[in-house]
PDB file of C-alpha atoms and ligand atoms in Angstrom:
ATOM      1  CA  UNK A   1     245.950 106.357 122.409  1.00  0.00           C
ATOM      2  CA  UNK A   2     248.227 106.872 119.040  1.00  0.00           C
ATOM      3  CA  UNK A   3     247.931 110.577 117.532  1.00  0.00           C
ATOM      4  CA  UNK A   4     246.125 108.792 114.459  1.00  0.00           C
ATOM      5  CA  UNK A   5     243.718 106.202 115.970  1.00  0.00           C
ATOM      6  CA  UNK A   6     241.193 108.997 116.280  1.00  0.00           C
ATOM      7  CA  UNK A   7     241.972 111.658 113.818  1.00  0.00           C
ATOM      8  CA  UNK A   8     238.465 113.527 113.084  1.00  0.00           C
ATOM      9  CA  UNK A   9     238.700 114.293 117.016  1.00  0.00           C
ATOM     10  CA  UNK A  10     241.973 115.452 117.136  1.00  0.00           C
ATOM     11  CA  UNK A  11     242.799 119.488 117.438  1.00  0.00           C
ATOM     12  CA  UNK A  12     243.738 120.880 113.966  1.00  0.00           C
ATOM     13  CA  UNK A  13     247.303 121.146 113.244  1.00  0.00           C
ATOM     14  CA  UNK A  14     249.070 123.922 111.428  1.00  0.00           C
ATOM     15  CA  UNK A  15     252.721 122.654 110.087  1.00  0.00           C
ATOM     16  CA  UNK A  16     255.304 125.449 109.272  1.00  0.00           C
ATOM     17  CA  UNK A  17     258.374 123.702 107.891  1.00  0.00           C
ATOM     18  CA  UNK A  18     261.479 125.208 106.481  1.00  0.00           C
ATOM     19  CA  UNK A  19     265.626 125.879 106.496  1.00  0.00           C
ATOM     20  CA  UNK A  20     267.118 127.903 109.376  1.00  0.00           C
ATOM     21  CA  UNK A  21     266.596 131.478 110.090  1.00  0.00           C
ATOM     22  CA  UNK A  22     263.469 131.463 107.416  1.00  0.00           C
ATOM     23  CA  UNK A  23     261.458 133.196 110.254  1.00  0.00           C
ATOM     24  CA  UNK A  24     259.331 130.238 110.870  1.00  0.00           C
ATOM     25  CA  UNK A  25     259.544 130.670 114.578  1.00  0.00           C
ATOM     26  CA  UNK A  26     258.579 134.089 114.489  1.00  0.00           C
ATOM     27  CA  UNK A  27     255.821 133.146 112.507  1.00  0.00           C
ATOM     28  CA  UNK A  28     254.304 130.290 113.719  1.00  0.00           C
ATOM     29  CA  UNK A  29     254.132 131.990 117.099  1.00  0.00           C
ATOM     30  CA  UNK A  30     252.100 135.061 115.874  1.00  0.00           C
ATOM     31  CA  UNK A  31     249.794 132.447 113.833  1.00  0.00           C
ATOM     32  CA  UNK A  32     249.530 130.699 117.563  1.00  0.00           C
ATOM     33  CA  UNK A  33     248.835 134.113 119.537  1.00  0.00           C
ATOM     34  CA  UNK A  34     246.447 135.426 116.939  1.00  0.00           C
ATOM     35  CA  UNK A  35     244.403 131.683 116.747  1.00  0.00           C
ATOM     36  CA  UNK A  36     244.845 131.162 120.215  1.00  0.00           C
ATOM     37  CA  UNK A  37     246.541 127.736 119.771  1.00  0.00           C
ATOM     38  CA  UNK A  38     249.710 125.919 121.307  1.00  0.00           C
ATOM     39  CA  UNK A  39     252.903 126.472 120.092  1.00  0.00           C
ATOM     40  CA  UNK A  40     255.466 123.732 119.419  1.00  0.00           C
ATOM     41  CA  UNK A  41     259.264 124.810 118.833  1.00  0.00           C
ATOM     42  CA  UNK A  42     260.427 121.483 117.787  1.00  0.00           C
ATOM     43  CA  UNK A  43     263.650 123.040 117.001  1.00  0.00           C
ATOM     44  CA  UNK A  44     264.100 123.499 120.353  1.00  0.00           C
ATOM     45  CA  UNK A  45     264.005 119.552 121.376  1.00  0.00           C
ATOM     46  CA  UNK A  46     267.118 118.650 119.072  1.00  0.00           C
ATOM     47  CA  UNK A  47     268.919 121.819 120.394  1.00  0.00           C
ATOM     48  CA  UNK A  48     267.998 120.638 124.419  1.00  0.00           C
ATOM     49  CA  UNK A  49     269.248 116.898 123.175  1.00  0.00           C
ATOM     50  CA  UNK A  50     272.664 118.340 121.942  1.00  0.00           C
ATOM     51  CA  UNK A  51     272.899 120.760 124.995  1.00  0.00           C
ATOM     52  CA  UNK A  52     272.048 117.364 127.122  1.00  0.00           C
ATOM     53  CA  UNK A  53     274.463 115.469 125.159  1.00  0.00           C
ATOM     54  CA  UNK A  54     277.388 118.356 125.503  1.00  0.00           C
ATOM     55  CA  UNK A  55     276.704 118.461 129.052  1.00  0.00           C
ATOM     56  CA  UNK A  56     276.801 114.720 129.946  1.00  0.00           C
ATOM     57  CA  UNK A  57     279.895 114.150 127.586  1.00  0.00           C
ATOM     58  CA  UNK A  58     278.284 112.320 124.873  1.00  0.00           C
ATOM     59  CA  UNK A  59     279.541 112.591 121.297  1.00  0.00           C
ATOM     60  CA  UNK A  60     277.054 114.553 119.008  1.00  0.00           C
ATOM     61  CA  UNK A  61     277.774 111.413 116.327  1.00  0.00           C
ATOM     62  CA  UNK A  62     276.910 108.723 119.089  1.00  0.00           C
ATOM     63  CA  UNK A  63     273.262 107.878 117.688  1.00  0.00           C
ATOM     64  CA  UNK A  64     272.296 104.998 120.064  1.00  0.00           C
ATOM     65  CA  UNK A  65     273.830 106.927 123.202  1.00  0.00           C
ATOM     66  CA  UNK A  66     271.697 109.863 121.664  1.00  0.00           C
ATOM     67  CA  UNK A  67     268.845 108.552 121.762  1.00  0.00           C
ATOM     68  CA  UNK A  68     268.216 106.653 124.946  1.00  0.00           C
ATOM     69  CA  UNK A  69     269.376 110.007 126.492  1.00  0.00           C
ATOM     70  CA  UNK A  70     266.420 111.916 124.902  1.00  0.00           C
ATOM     71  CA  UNK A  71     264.289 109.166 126.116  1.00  0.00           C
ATOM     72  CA  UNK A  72     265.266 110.198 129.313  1.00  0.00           C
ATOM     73  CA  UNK A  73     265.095 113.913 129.689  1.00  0.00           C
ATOM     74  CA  UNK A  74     262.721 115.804 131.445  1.00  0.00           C
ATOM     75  CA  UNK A  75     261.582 118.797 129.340  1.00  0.00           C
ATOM     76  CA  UNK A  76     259.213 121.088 130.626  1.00  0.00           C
ATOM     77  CA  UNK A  77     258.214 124.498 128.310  1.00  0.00           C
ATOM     78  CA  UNK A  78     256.773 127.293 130.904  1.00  0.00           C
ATOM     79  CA  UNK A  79     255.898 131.109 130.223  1.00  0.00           C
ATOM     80  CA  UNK A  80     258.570 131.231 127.063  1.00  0.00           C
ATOM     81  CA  UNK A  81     261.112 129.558 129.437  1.00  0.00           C
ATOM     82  CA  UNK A  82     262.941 126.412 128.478  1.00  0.00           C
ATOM     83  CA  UNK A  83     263.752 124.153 131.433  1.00  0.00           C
ATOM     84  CA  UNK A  84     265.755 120.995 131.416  1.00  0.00           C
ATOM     85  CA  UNK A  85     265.892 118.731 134.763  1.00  0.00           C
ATOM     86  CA  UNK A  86     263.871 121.684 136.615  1.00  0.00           C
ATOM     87  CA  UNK A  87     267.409 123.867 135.397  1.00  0.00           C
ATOM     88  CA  UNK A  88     265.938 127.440 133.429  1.00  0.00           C
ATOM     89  CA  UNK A  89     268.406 126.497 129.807  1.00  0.00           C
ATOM     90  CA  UNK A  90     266.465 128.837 127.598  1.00  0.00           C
ATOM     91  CA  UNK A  91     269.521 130.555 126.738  1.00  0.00           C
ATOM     92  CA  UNK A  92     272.075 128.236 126.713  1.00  0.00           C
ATOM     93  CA  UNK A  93     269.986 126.451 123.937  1.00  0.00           C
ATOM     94  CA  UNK A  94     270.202 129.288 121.287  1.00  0.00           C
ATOM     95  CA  UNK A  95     274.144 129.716 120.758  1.00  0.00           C
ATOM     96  CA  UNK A  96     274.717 129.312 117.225  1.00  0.00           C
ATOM     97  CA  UNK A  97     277.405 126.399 118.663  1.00  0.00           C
ATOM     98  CA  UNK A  98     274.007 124.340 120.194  1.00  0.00           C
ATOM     99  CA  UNK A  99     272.397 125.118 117.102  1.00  0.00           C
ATOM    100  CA  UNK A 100     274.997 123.187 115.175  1.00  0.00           C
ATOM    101  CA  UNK A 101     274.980 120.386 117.221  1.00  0.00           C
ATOM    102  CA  UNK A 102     271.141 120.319 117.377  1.00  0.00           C
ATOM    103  CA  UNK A 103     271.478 119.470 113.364  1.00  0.00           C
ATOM    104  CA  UNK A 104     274.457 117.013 113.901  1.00  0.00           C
ATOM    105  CA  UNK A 105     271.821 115.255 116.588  1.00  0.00           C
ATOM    106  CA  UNK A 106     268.850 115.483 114.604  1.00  0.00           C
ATOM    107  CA  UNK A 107     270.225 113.416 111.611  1.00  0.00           C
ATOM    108  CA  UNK A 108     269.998 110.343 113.867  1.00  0.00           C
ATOM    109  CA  UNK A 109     267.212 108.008 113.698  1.00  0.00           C
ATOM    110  CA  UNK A 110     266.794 106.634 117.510  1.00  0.00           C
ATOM    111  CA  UNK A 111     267.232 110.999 118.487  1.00  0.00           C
ATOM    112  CA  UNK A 112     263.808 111.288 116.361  1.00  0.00           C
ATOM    113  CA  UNK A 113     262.060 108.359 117.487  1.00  0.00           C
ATOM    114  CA  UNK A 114     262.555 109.375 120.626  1.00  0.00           C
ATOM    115  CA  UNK A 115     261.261 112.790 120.307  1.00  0.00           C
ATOM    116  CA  UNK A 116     258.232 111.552 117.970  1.00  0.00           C
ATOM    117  CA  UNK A 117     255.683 111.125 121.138  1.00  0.00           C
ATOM    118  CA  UNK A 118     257.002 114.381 123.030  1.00  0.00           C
ATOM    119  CA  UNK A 119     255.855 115.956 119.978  1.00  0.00           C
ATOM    120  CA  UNK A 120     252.996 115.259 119.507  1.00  0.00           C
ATOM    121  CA  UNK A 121     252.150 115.452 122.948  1.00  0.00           C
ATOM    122  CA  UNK A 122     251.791 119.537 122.389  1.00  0.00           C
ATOM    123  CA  UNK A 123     248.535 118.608 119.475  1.00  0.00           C
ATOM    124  CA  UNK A 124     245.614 119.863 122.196  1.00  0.00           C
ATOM    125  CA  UNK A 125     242.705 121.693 121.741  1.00  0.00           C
ATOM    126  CA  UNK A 126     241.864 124.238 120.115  1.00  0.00           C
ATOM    127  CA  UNK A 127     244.657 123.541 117.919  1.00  0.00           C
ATOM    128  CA  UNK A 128     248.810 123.497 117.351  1.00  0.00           C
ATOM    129  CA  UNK A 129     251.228 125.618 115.265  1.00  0.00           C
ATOM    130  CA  UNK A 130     254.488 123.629 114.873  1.00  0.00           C
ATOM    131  CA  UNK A 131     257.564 124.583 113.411  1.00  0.00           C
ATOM    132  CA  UNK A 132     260.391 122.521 112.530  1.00  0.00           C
ATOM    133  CA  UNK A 133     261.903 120.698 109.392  1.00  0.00           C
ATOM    134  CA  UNK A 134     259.495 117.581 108.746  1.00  0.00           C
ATOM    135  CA  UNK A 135     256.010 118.580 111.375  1.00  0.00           C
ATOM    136  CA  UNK A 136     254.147 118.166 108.225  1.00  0.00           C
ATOM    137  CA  UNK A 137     255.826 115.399 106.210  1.00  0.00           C
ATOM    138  CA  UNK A 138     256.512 113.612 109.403  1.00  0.00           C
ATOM    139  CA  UNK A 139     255.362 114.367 112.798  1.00  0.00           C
ATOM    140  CA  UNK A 140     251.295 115.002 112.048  1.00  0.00           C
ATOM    141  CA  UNK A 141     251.159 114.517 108.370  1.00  0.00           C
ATOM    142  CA  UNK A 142     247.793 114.817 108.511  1.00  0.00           C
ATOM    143  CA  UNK A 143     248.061 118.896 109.712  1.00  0.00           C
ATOM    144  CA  UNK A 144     245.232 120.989 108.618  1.00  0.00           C
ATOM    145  CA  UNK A 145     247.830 123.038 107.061  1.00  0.00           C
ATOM    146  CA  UNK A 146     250.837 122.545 105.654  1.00  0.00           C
ATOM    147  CA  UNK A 147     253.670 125.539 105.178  1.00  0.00           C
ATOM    148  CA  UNK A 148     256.996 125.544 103.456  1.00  0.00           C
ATOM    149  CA  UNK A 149     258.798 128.838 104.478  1.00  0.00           C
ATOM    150  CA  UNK A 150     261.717 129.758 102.876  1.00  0.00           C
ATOM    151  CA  UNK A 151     263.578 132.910 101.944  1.00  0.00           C
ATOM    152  CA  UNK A 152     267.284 133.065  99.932  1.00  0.00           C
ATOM    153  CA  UNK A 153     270.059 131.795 101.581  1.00  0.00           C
ATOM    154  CA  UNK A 154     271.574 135.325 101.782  1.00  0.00           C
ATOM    155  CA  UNK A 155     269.117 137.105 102.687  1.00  0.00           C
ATOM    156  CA  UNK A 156     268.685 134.392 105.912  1.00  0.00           C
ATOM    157  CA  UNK A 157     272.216 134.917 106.985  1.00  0.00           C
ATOM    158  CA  UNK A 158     271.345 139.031 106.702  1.00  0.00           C
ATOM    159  CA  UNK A 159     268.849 138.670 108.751  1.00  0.00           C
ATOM    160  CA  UNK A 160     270.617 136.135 111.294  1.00  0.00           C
ATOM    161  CA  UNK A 161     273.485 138.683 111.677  1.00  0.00           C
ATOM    162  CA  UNK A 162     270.893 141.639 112.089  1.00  0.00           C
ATOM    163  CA  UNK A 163     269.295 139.624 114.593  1.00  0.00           C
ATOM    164  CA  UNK A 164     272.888 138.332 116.707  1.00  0.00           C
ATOM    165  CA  UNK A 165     274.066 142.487 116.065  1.00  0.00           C
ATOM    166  CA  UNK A 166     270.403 143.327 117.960  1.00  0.00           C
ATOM    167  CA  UNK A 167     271.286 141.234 120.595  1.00  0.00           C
ATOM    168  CA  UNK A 168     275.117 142.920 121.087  1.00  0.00           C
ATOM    169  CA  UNK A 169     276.574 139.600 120.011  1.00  0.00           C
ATOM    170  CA  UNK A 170     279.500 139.091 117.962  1.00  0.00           C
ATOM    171  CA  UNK A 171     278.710 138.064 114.220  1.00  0.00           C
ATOM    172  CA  UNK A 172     280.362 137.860 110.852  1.00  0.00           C
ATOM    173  CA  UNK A 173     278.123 137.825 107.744  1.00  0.00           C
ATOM    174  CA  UNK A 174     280.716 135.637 105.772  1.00  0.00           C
ATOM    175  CA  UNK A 175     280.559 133.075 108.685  1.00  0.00           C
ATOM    176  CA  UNK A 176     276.875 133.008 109.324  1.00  0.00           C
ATOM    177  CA  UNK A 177     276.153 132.509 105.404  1.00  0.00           C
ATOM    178  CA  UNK A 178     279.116 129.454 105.080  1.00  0.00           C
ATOM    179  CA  UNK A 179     276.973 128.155 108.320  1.00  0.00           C
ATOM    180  CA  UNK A 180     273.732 128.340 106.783  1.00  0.00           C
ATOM    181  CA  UNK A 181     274.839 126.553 103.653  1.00  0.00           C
ATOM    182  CA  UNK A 182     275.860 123.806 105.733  1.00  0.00           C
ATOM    183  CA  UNK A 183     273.152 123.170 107.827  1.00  0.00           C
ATOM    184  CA  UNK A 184     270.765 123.736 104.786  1.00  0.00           C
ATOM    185  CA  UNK A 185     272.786 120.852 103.371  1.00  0.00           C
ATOM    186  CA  UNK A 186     272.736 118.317 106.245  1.00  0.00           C
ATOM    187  CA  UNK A 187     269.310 119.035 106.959  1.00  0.00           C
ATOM    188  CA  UNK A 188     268.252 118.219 103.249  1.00  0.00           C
ATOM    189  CA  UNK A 189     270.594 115.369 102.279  1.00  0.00           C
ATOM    190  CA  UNK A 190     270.321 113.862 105.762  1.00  0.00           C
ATOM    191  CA  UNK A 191     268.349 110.105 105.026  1.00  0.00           C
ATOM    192  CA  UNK A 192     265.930 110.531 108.200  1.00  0.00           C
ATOM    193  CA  UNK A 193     263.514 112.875 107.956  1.00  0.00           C
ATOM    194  CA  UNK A 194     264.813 115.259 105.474  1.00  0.00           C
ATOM    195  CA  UNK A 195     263.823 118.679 104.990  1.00  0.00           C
ATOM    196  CA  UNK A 196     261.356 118.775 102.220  1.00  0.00           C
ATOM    197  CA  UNK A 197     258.340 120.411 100.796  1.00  0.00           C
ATOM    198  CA  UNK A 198     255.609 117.899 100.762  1.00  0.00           C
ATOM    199  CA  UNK A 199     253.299 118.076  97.906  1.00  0.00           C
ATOM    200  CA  UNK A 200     250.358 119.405  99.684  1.00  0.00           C
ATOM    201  CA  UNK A 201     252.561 122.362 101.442  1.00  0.00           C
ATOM    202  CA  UNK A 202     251.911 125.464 100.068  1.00  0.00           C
ATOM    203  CA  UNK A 203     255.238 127.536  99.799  1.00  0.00           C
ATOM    204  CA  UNK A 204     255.732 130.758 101.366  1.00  0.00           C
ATOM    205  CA  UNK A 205     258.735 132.596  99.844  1.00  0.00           C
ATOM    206  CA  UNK A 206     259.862 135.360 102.701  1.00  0.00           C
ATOM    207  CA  UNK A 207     263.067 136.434 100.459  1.00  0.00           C
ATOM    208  CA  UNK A 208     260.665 139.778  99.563  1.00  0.00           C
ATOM    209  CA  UNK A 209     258.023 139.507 102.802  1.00  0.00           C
ATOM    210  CA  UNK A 210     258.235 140.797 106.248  1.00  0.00           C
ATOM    211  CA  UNK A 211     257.190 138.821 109.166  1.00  0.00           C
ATOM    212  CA  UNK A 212     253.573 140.857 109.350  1.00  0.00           C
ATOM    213  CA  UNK A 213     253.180 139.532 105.403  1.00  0.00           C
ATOM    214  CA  UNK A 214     253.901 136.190 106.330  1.00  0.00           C
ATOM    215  CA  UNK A 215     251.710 135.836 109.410  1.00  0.00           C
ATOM    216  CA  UNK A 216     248.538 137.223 107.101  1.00  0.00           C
ATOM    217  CA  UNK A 217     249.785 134.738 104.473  1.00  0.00           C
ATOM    218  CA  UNK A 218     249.300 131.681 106.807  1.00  0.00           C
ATOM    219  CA  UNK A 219     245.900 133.325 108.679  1.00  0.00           C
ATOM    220  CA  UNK A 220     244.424 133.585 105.236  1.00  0.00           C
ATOM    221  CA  UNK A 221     245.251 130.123 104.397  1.00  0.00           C
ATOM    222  CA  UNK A 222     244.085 128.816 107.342  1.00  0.00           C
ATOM    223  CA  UNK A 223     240.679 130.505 107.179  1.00  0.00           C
ATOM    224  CA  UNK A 224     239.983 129.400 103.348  1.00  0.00           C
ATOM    225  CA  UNK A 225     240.296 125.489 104.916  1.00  0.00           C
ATOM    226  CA  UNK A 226     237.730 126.762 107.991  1.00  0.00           C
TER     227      UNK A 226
HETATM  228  O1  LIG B 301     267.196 128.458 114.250  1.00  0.00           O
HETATM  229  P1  LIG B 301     267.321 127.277 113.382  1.00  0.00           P
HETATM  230  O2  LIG B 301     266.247 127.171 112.363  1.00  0.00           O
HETATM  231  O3  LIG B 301     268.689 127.068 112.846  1.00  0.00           O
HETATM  232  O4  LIG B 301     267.204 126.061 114.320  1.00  0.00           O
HETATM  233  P2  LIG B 301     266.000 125.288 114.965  1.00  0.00           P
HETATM  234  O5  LIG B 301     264.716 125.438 114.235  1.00  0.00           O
HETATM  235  O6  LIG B 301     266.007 125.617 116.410  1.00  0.00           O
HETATM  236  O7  LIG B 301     266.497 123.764 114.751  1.00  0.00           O
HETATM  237  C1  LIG B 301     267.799 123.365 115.097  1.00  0.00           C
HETATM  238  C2  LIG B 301     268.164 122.132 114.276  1.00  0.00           C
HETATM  239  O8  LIG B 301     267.311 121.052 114.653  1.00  0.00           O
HETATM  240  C3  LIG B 301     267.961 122.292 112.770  1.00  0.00           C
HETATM  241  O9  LIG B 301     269.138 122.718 112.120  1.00  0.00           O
HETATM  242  C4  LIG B 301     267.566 120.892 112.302  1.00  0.00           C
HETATM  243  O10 LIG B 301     268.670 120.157 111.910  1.00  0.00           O
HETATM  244  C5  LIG B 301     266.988 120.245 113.553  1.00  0.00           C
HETATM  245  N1  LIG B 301     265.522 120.068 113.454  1.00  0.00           N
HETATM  246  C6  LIG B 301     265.046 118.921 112.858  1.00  0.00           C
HETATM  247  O11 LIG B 301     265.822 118.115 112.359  1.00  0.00           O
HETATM  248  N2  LIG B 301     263.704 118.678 112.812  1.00  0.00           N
HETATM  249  C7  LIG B 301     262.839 119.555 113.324  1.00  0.00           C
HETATM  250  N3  LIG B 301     261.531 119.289 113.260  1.00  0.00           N
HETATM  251  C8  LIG B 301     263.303 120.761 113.892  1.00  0.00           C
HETATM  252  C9  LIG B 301     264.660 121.007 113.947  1.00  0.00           C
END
């Protein structure tokens, strides 16, 4: 059955969309604890394509080798773990060097169509949060809810350093930022699937909100459509 052959049966959908290191994972995962729904990370499906990719030796610019490789992988999400080919790649999948070539992947058409079905896939009752770039202009357009969370660039890249510092990483502010600008760029100009705020998302500005602000922003939201 097609996600939209039956859509007054189908499990609500909440869509939080928006650039890099917003917070929209954070987010949309407290939404999903607090409702009690699934969570999709659909970020995390073009970062396990370019860590499949890296790993097999195919070109992050090869877009028909791209995608009949994400046809073929065997992703399985279990207890916050990541696993690829029954292989636990939760961490390999959040370097910041995956992360680039997840946006280098995603820009190809046959990489999305491929991951289209996977996606929505996760949409089972009682409901989904998804995060991403285009979950509500593309993926279930017809989500309950549509979010556009975004924050300054700079204060992103602040909180992406904070966040790589936290971890005992290695980071440089100047680096991260340059990064950011970049990514925000290819994942905006890119022709497939850009990242956009659809007319009916509302826009959630996190430049002057903490994560607990944001979560009550989205709950609120949710329960005025309810
Ligand atoms: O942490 P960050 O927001 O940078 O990355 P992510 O959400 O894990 O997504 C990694 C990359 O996948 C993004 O830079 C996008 O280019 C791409 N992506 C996409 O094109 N469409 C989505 N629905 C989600 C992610």
């Amino acid at each position: 059955m097609s996600a939209s052959s039956s859509t007054s049966v189908l499990a609500p959908v909440i869509a939080i969309d928006g650039p890099s290191a917003s917070g929209k994972g954070t987010v949309a995962q407290l939404v999903a604890e607090k409702l009690g729904f699934h969570y999709l990370d659909s970020g995390a499906l073009y970062r396990i394509v370019a860590l499949a990719a890296q790993q097999q030796q195919v070109n992050w610019s090869e877009a028909e080798a791209l995608g009949t490789l994400a046809k073929t992988l065997d992703i399985r999400f279990k207890d916050g773990e990541i696993y690829l080919n029954d292989a636990l790649i939760t961490e390999l999948v959040r370097t910041e060097e995956i992360g680039r070539g997840a946006s280098e992947v995603a820009v190809h058409v046959p990489v999305r169509a491929a991951l289209l079905d996977l996606q929505h896939s996760f949409r089972k009752p009682p409901g989904l949060v998804g995060d991403g770039r285009d979950i509500g202009s593309v993926v279930f357009t017809d989500a309950k809810l549509k979010i556009f969370l975004t924050a300054s660039v700079e204060i992103r890249a602040e909180r992406r350093y904070k966040q790589l510092k936290n971890k005992g990483l290695n980071a440089d502010y100047d680096k991260i930022l340059t990064d950011l600008q970049q990514r925000d760029l290819r994942d905006s100009a890119r022709s497939a699937s850009p990242l956009i705020q659809t007319p009916d998302a509302l826009l959630l500005d996190t430049t002057q909100r903490d994560i607990q602000q944001a979560v009550d922003f989205v709950l609120t939201a949710y329960k005025k459509l309810s």
